[in-house]
mmCIF file of C-alpha atoms and ligand atoms in Angstrom:
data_model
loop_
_atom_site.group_PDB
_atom_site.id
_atom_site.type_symbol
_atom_site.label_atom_id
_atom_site.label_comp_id
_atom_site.label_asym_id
_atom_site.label_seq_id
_atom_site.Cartn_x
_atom_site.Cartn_y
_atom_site.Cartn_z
ATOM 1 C CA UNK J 1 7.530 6.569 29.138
ATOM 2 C CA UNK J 2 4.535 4.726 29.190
ATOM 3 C CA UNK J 3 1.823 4.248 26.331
ATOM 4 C CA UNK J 4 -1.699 5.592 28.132
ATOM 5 C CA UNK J 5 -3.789 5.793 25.293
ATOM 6 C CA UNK J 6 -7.677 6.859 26.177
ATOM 7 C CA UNK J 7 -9.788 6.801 22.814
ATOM 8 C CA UNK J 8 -12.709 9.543 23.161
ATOM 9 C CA UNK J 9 -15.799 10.152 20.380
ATOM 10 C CA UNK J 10 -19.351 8.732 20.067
ATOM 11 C CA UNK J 11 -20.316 5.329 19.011
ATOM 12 C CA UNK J 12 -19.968 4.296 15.660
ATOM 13 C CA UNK J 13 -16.449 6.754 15.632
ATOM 14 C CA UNK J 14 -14.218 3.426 15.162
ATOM 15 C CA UNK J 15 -12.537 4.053 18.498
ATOM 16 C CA UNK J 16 -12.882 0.167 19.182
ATOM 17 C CA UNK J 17 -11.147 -0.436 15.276
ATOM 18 C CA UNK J 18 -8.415 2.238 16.132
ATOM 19 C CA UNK J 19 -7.812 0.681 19.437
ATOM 20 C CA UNK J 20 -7.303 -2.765 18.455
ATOM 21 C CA UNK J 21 -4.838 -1.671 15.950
ATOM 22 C CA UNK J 22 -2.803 -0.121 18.764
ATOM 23 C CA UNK J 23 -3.204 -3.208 20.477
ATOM 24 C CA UNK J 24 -2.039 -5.342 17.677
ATOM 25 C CA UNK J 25 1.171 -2.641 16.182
ATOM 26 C CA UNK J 26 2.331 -1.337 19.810
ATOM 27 C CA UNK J 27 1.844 -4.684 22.145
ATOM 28 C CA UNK J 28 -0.652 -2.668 24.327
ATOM 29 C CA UNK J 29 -3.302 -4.485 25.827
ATOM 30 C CA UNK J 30 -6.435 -2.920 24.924
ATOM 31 C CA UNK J 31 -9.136 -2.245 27.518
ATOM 32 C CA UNK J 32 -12.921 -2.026 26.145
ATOM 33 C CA UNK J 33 -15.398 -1.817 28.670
ATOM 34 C CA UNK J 34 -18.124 -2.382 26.380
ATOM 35 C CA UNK J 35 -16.158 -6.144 25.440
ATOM 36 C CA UNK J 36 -15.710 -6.532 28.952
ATOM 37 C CA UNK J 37 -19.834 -6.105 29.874
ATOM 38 C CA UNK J 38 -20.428 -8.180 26.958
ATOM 39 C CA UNK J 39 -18.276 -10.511 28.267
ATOM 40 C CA UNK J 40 -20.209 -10.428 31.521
ATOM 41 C CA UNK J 41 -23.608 -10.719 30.153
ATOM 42 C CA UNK J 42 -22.217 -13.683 27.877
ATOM 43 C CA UNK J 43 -20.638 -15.491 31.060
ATOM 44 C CA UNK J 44 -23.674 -14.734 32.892
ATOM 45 C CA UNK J 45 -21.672 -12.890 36.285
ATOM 46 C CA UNK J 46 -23.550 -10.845 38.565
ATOM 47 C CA UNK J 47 -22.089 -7.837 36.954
ATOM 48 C CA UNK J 48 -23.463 -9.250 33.764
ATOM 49 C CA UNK J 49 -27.006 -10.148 34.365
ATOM 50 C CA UNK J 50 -27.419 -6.576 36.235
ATOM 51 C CA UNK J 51 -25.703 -5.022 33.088
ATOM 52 C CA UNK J 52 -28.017 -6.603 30.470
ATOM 53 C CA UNK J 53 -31.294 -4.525 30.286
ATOM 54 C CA UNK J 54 -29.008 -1.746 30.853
ATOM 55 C CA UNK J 55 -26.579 -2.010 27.424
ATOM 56 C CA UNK J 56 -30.319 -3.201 25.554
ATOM 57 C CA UNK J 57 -31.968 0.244 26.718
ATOM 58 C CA UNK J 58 -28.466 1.775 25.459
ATOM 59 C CA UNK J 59 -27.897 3.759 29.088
ATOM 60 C CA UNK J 60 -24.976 3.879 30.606
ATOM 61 C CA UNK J 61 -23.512 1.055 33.511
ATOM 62 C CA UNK J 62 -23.179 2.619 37.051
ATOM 63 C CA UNK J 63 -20.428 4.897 36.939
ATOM 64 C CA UNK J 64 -19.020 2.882 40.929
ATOM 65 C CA UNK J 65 -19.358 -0.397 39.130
ATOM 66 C CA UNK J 66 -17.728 0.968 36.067
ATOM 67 C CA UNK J 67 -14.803 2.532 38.226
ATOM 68 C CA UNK J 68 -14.464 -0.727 40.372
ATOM 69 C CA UNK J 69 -14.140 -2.741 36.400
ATOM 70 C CA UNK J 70 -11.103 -0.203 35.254
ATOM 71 C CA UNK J 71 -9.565 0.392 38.946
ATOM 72 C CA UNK J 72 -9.300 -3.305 38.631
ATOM 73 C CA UNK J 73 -7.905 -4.168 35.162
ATOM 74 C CA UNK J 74 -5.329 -1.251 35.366
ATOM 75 C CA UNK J 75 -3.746 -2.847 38.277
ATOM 76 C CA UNK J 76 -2.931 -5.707 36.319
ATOM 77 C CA UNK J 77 0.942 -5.975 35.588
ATOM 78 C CA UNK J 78 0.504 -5.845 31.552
ATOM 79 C CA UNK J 79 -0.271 -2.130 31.917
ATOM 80 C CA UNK J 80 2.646 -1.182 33.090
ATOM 81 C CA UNK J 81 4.544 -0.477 29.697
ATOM 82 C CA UNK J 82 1.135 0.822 28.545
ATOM 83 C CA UNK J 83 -2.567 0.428 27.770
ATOM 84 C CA UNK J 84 -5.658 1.278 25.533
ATOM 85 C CA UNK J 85 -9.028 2.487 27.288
ATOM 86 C CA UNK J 86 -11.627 2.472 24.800
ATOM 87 C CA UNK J 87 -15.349 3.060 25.920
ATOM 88 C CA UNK J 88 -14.294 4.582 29.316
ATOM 89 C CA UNK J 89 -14.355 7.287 30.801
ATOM 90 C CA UNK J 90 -17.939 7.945 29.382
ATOM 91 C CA UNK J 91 -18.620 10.495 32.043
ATOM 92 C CA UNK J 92 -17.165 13.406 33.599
ATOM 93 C CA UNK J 93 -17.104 11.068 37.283
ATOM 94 C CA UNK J 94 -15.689 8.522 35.736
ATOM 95 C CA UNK J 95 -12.500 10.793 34.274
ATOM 96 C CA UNK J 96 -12.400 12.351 37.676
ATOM 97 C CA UNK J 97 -11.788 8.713 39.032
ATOM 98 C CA UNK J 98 -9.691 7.861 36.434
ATOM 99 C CA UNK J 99 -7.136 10.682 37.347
ATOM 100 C CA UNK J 100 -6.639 9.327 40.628
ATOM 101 C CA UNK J 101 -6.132 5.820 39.843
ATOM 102 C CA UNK J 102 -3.568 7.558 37.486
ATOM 103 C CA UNK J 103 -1.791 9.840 39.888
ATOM 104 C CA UNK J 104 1.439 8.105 39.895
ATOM 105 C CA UNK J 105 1.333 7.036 35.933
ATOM 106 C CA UNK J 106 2.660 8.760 32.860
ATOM 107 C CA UNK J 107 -0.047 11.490 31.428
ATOM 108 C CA UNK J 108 -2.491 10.000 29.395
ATOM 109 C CA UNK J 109 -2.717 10.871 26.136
ATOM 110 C CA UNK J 110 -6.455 11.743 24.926
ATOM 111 C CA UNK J 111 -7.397 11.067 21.336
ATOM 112 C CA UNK J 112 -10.939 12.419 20.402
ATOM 113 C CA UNK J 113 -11.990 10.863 17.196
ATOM 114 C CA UNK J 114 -14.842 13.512 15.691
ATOM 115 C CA UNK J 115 -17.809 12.134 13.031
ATOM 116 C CA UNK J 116 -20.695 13.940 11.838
ATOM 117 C CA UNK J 117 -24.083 13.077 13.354
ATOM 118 C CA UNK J 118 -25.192 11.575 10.109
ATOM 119 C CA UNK J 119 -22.480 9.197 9.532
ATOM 120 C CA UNK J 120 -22.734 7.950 12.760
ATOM 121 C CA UNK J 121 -26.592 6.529 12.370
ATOM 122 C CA UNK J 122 -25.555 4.818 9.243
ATOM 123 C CA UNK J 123 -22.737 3.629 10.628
ATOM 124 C CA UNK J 124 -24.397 2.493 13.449
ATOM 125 C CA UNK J 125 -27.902 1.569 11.338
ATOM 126 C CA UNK J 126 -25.401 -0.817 9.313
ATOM 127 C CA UNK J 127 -23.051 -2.413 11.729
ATOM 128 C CA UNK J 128 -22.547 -6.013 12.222
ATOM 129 C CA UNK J 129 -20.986 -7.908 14.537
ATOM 130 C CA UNK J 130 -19.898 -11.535 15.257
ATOM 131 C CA UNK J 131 -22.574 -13.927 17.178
ATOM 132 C CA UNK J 132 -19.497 -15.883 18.511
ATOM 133 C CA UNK J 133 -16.978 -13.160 19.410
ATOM 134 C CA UNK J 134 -17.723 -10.314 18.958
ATOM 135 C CA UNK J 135 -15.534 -9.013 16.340
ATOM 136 C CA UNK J 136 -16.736 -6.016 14.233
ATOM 137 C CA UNK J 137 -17.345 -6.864 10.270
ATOM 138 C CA UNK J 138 -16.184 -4.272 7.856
ATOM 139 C CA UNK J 139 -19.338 -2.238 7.232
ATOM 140 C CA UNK J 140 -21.244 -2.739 4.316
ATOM 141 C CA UNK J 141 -18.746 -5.202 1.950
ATOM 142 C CA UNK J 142 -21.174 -8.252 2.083
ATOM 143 C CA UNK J 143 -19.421 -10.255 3.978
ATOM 144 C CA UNK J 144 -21.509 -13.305 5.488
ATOM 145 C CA UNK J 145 -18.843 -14.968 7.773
ATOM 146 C CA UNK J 146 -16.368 -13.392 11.016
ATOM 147 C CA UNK J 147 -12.927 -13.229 9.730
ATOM 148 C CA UNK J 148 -11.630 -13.623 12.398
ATOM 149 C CA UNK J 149 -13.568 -17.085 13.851
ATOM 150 C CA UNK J 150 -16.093 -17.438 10.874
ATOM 151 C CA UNK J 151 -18.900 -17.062 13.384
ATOM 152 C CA UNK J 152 -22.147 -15.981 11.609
ATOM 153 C CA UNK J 153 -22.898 -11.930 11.859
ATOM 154 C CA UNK J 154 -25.430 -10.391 13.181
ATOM 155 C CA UNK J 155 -26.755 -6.876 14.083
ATOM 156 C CA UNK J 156 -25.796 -5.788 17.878
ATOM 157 C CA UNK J 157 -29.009 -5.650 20.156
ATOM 158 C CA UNK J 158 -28.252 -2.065 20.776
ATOM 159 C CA UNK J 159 -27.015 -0.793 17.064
ATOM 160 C CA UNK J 160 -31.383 -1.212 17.010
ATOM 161 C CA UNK J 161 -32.539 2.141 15.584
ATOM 162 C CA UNK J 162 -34.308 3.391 18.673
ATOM 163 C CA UNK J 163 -31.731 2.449 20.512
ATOM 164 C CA UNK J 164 -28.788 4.142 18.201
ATOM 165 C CA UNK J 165 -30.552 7.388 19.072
ATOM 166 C CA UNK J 166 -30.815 6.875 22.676
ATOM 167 C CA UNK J 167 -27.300 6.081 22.804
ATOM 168 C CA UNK J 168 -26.114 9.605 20.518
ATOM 169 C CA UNK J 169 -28.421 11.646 22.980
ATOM 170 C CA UNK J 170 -27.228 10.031 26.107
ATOM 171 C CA UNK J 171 -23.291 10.421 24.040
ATOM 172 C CA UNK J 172 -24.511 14.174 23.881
ATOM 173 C CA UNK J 173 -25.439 14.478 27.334
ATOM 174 C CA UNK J 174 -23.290 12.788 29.677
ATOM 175 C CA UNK J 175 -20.020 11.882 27.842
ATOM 176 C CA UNK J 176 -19.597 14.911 25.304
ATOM 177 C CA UNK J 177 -18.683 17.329 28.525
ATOM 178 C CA UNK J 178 -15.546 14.823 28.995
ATOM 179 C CA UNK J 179 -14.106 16.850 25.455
ATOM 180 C CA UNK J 180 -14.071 20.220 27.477
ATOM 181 C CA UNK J 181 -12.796 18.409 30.720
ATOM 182 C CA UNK J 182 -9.459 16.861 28.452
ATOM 183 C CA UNK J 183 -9.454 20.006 26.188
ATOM 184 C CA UNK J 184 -7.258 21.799 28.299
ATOM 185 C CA UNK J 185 -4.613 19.418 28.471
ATOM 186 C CA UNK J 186 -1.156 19.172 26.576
ATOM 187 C CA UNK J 187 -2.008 15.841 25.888
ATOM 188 C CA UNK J 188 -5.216 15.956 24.052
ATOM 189 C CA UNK J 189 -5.684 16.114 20.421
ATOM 190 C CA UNK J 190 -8.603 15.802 17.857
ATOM 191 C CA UNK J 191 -9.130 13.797 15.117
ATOM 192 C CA UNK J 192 -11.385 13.655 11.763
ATOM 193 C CA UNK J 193 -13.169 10.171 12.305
ATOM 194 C CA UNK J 194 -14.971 10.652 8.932
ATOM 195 C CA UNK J 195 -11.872 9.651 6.898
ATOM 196 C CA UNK J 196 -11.133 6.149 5.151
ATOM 197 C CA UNK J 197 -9.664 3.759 8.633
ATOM 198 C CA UNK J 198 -6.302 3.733 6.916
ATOM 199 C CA UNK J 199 -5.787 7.652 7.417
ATOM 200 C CA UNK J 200 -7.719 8.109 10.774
ATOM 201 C CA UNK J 201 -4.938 5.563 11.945
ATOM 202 C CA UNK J 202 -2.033 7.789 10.141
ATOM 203 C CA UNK J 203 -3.632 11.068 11.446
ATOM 204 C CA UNK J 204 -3.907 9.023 15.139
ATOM 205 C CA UNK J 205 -0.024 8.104 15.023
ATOM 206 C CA UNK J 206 1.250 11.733 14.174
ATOM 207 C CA UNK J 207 -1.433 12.942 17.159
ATOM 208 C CA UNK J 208 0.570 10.469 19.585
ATOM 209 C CA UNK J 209 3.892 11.960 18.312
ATOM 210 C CA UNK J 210 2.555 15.431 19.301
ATOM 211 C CA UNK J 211 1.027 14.477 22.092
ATOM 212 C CA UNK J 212 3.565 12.408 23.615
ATOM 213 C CA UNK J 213 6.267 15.254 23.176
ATOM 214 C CA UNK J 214 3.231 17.830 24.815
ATOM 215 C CA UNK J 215 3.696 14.992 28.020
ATOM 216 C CA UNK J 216 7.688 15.501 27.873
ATOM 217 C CA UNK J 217 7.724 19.116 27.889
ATOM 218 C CA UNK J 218 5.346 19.034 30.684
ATOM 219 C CA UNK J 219 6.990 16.501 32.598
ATOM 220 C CA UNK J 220 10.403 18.661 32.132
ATOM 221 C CA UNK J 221 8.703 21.738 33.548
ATOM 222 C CA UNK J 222 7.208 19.709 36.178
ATOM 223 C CA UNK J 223 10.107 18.515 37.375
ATOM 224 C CA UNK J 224 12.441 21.457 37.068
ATOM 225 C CA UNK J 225 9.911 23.775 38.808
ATOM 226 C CA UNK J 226 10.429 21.064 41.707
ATOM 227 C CA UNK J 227 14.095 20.916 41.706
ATOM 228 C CA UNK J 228 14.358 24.604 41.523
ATOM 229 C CA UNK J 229 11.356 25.159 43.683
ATOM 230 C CA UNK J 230 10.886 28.324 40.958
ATOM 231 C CA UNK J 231 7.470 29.339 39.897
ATOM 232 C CA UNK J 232 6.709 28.149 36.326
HETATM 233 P P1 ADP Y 301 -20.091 1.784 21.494
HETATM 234 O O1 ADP Y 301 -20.404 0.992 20.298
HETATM 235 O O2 ADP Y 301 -21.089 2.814 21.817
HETATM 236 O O3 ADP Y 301 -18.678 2.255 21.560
HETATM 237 P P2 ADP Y 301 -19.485 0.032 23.737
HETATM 238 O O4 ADP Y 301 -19.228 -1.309 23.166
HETATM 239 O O5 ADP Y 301 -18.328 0.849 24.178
HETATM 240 O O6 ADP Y 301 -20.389 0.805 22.703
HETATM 241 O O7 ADP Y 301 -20.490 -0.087 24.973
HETATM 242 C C1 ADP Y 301 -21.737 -0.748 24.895
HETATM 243 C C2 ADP Y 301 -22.588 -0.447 26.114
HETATM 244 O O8 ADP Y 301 -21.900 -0.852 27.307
HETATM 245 C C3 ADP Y 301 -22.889 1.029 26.346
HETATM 246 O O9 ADP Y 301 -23.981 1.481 25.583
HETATM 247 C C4 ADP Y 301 -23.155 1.041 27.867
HETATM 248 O O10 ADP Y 301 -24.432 0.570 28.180
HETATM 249 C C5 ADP Y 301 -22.144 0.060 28.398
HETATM 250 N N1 ADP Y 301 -20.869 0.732 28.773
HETATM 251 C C6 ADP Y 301 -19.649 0.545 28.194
HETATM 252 N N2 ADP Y 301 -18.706 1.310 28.772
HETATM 253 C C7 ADP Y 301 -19.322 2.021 29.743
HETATM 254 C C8 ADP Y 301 -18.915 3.008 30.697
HETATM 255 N N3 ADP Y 301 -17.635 3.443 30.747
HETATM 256 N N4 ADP Y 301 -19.848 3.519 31.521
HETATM 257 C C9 ADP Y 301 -21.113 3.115 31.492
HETATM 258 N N5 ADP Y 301 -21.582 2.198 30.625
HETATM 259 C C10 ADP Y 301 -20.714 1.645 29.758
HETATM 260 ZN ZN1 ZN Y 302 -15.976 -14.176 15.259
#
């Protein structure tokens, strides 16, 4: 069965941490629409320049351009064993969508990481990024340099303190409803975000295990309610 990992919770949860670990410990490729805008806007596509003001004001892409992005990248042949989407869906349209590009896939599995309002404006009030690539910087240690390309670090245009808050309340308004839409599902599962990164990934690898055998039993049932042609 395949790996279809989707990373849910607000900014400033780690999902973008968590999912490059996956990346890194399962040979997934990881999928961050945020990267991939910032990307854009870096490269200076059409996509990019339109996207710009849009990521500054910390409101949300077009959900048909965001679709178009994903429908794209998960055609490529290096999902086929598995993937990470972090940063999409981030509303209720764009899961619909994402179900039918899915149709014929294994079930996703849905991993909500939960933080506290609170932490997330520090969080958020004290991230820092690299200038060069991108990479996040361990929060608050002191570091000066990326470790990964020892690019100097900055704060992200939109980690701005205004902007922090428009990007909780628009988290709140359209991308919150996307916990009730995956709630219901086998394959969904809840984490506590608010823990040292070490045990958030623990608590995320025992929620796969779960999760993944919530897929199998489904997939079983599935299939023997179509064989038998029985009502489950
Ligand atoms: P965060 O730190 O909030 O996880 P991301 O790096 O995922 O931020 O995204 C940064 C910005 O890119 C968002 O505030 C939004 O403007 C845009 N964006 C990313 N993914 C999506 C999406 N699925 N739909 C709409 N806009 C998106
Ligand atoms: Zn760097």
């Amino acid at each position: 069965m395949a790996l279809n990992l989707l990373m849910l919770g607000p900014p400033g949860a780690g999902k973008g941490t968590q999912a490059e670990r996956f990346a890194r410990t399962r040979g997934i490729p990881k999928i961050s629409t945020g990267e991939i805008l910032r990307d854009a806007v870096h490269t200076g596509t059409d996509i990019g320049r339109r996207a710009r003001a849009i990521m500054d004001r910390g409101e949300l892409v077009s959900d048909e351009v965001m679709i178009g992005i994903v429908r794209d990248r998960l055609e490529k042949d290096d999902t086929a064993d598995g993937f990470v989407l972090d940063g999409f869906p981030r509303t209720v349209e764009q899961a619909a969508a994402l179900d039918t590009i899915m149709a014929a896939r294994d079930a996703l599995i849905v991993l909500d990481i939960v933080v506290p309002e609170a932490e997330l404006v520090r969080r958020l009030g004290t991230r820092m990024i690299c200038e060069n690539c991108g990479a996040n910087a361990p929060i608050g240690d002191g570091t000066v340099a990326c470790m990964r390309c020892g690019g100097r670090l900055v704060q992200r245009a939109d980690d701005d303190q205004a902007v922090v808050i428009e990007r909780l309340k628009i988290y709140h308004r359209q991308s919150e409803p996307l916990v009730e839409y995956y709630r219901v599902r086998p394959t969904f599962r809840q984490i506590d975000g608010a823990q040292p990164p070490d045990k958030v990934a623990s608590d995320l690898d025992a929620a796969i295990e779960a999760a993944g055998a919530g897929a199998v039993t489904l997939a079983k049932t599935v299939d023997r309610v179509l064989r038998r042609g029985v009502q489950p």
